[in-house]
C-alpha angles and dihedrals in degrees: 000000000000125000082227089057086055095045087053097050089046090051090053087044088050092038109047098219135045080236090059094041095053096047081054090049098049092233137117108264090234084062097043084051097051089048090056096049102052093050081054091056095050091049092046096232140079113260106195125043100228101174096095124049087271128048121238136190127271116224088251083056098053082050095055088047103085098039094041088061090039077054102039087044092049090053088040092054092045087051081057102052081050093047090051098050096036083047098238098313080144141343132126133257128189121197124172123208133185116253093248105052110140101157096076123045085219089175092059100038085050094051086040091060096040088064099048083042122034109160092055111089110211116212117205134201128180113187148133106308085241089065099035089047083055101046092051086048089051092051086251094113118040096199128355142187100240129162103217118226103264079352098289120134111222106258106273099039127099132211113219095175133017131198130182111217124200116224121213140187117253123194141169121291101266091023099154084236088053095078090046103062093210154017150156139287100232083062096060093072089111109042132104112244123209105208139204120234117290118256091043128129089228091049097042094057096047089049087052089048100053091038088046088049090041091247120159107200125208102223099204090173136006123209138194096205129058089219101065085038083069095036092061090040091065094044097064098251087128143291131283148186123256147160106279090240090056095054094035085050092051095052088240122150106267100216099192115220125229133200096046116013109224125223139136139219130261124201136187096207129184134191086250140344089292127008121232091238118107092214099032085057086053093051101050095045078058107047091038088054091052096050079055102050086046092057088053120188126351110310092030110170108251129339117081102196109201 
C-alpha cells in the first residue's frame, strides 16, 4: 500500500467522481484508476461502488476511511518535520476559499507566495462553507475563507483575518432599478431572483437578509457557479445579491440597497492560533500581513488581520 494509493482514494471520496479526482491530482484518470484499483487488489474488496453517476463507498471503504486520513496525516505530518529543518525547501500546504471571495485577490498572494516559496505545493479547494468548515476541522484544509454562519466561527476554529463585504443588487443593463442606484428591500417583492447554491456563504446571507426584511423571493432560477449567476443576470432572467467587487467586475448595474444595508462577513480561519504546519504557518504570515498592509493605516476601509 502507497501513500500515493491513499491520496488517490481520498481525492475520489472529496471529489465525487474518478473524473474530478484526477483533474485535482493532476493525473490522468486512467492512471488514478489504475491506482484505485490496485490498491483494491492488494486489500482484496472493492473499495467504490461504481454502479450509480457518483461513486459511493463500499462498506470495506468506509472502513478504509478513518485509517487512510490517520495515514495520510502521519505522512503529512512527516512531510512536515522534513519542511521545518530543511527551511521550506518543500512541503505542502491546502487552503480552501468560497467561490465568491473578492476581498482577497487569492490568485496574486498565492503567486505571490509561490515565489517567495517554491518548494512548497499549494492545494486548493473551493467549496460550500459547510464542507470547507469540516475539512479544516478534519486537518484536510489548513486554512480556509470561510463566512461563518451569523459570523461565528464553529468552537475549535480560529479567524486570523476578518473582512466586511457590501452586497449589492445586480440587474440587467436597462432594469427599470439600474438608473436609480439604489432602492429598498421592501421594493423588491416582485422581482425574479437568480440564486446561488444552497449551503453557500453567499446564499446563506442573502437567505438571512430577505427573511430578516420580510422579503419572499420569487427564485426563478438557481446556479452552482458565480459566473453564470452573472451571465443570467445580464440576460434579463432576474436580479440577484453579490458581493459589490463581482458585479462591479461584470459591468452590471450596482444597485445599492437601503434600510438595512446588506453585507456578510468574510474570515481567514485556522484549526488554532498557528498551525503546526511549517508551510501552512508561512502561508498564513503571508496572507495575514497582506490583509494588514491592505487595511492600511487606522481607519483602513475593510480586513481586520488578527
Amino acid at each position: 500500500m502507497e501513500i500515493r494509493q491513499l491520496r488517490h482514494f481520498m481525492a475520489v471520496v472529496t471529489e465525487g467522481s474518478f473524473t474530478a479526482a484526477a483533474r485535482s491530482e493532476l493525473i490522468v484518470q486512467s492512471a488514478l484508476s489504475t491506482s484505485i484499483r490496485n490498491l483494491e487488489r492488494e486489500l482484496g474488496a472493492d473499495l467504490f461502488d461504481r454502479t450509480g453517476r457518483r461513486v459511493v463507498l463500499t462498506e470495506a471503504g468506509r472502513a478504509l476511511l478513518p485509517q487512510a486520513r490517520a495515514l495520510l496525516a502521519g505522512a503529512e505530518a512527516a512531510r512536515e518535520a522534513v519542511a521545518a529543518v530543511t527551511g521550506l525547501a518543500a512541503g505542502r500546504v491546502a487552503i480552501g476559499t468560497i467561490q465568491t471571495l473578492t476581498c482577497v485577490d487569492l490568485p496574486a498572494e498565492l503567486a505571490a507566495f509561490h515565489a517567495e516559496f517554491p518548494g512548497v505545493q499549494v492545494s486548493v479547494r473551493d467549496a460550500p462553507v459547510a464542507e470547507l468548515t469540516d475539512a479544516l476541522r478534519a486537518g484536510e484544509l489548513d486554512l480556509a475563507y470561510l463566512v461563518p454562519d451569523l459570523g461565528q466561527l464553529p468552537e475549535g476554529l480560529t479567524a486570523h483575518a476578518t473582512w466586511h463585504e457590501e452586497l449589492v443588487l445586480v440587474t440587467a443593463p436597462g432594469h427599470r432599478l439600474a438608473a436609480a442606484g439604489r432602492t429598498l428591500i421592501k421594493d423588491l417583492a416582485e422581482e425574479p431572483f437568480v440564486d446561488f447554491r444552497a449551503g453557500t456563504g453567499l446564499e446563506t446571507a442573502v437567505r438571512r437578509l430577505a427573511a430578516h426584511c420580510g422579503l419572499e423571493r420569487r427564485i426563478t432560477c438557481d446556479v452552482t457557479q458565480i459566473g453564470l449567476l452573472v451571465d443570467l443576470v445580464r440576460a434579463g432572467i432576474g436580479v440577484a445579491f453579490v458581493p459589490r467587487e463581482i458585479g462591479e467586475r461584470a459591468g452590471l448595474p450596482c444597485v445599492r440597497i437601503r434600510q438595512p444595508e446588506p453585507g456578510r462577513t468574510v474570515v481567514l480561519a485556522g484549526r488554532g492560533p498557528a498551525p503546526r504546519n511549517p508551510a501552512a504557518r508561512a502561508l498564513l504570515a503571508h496572507l495575514t500581513a497582506a490583509a494588514r498592509a491592505a487595511a492600511g493605516p487606522p481607519g483602513g476601509r475593510r480586513p481586520a488581520a488578527g
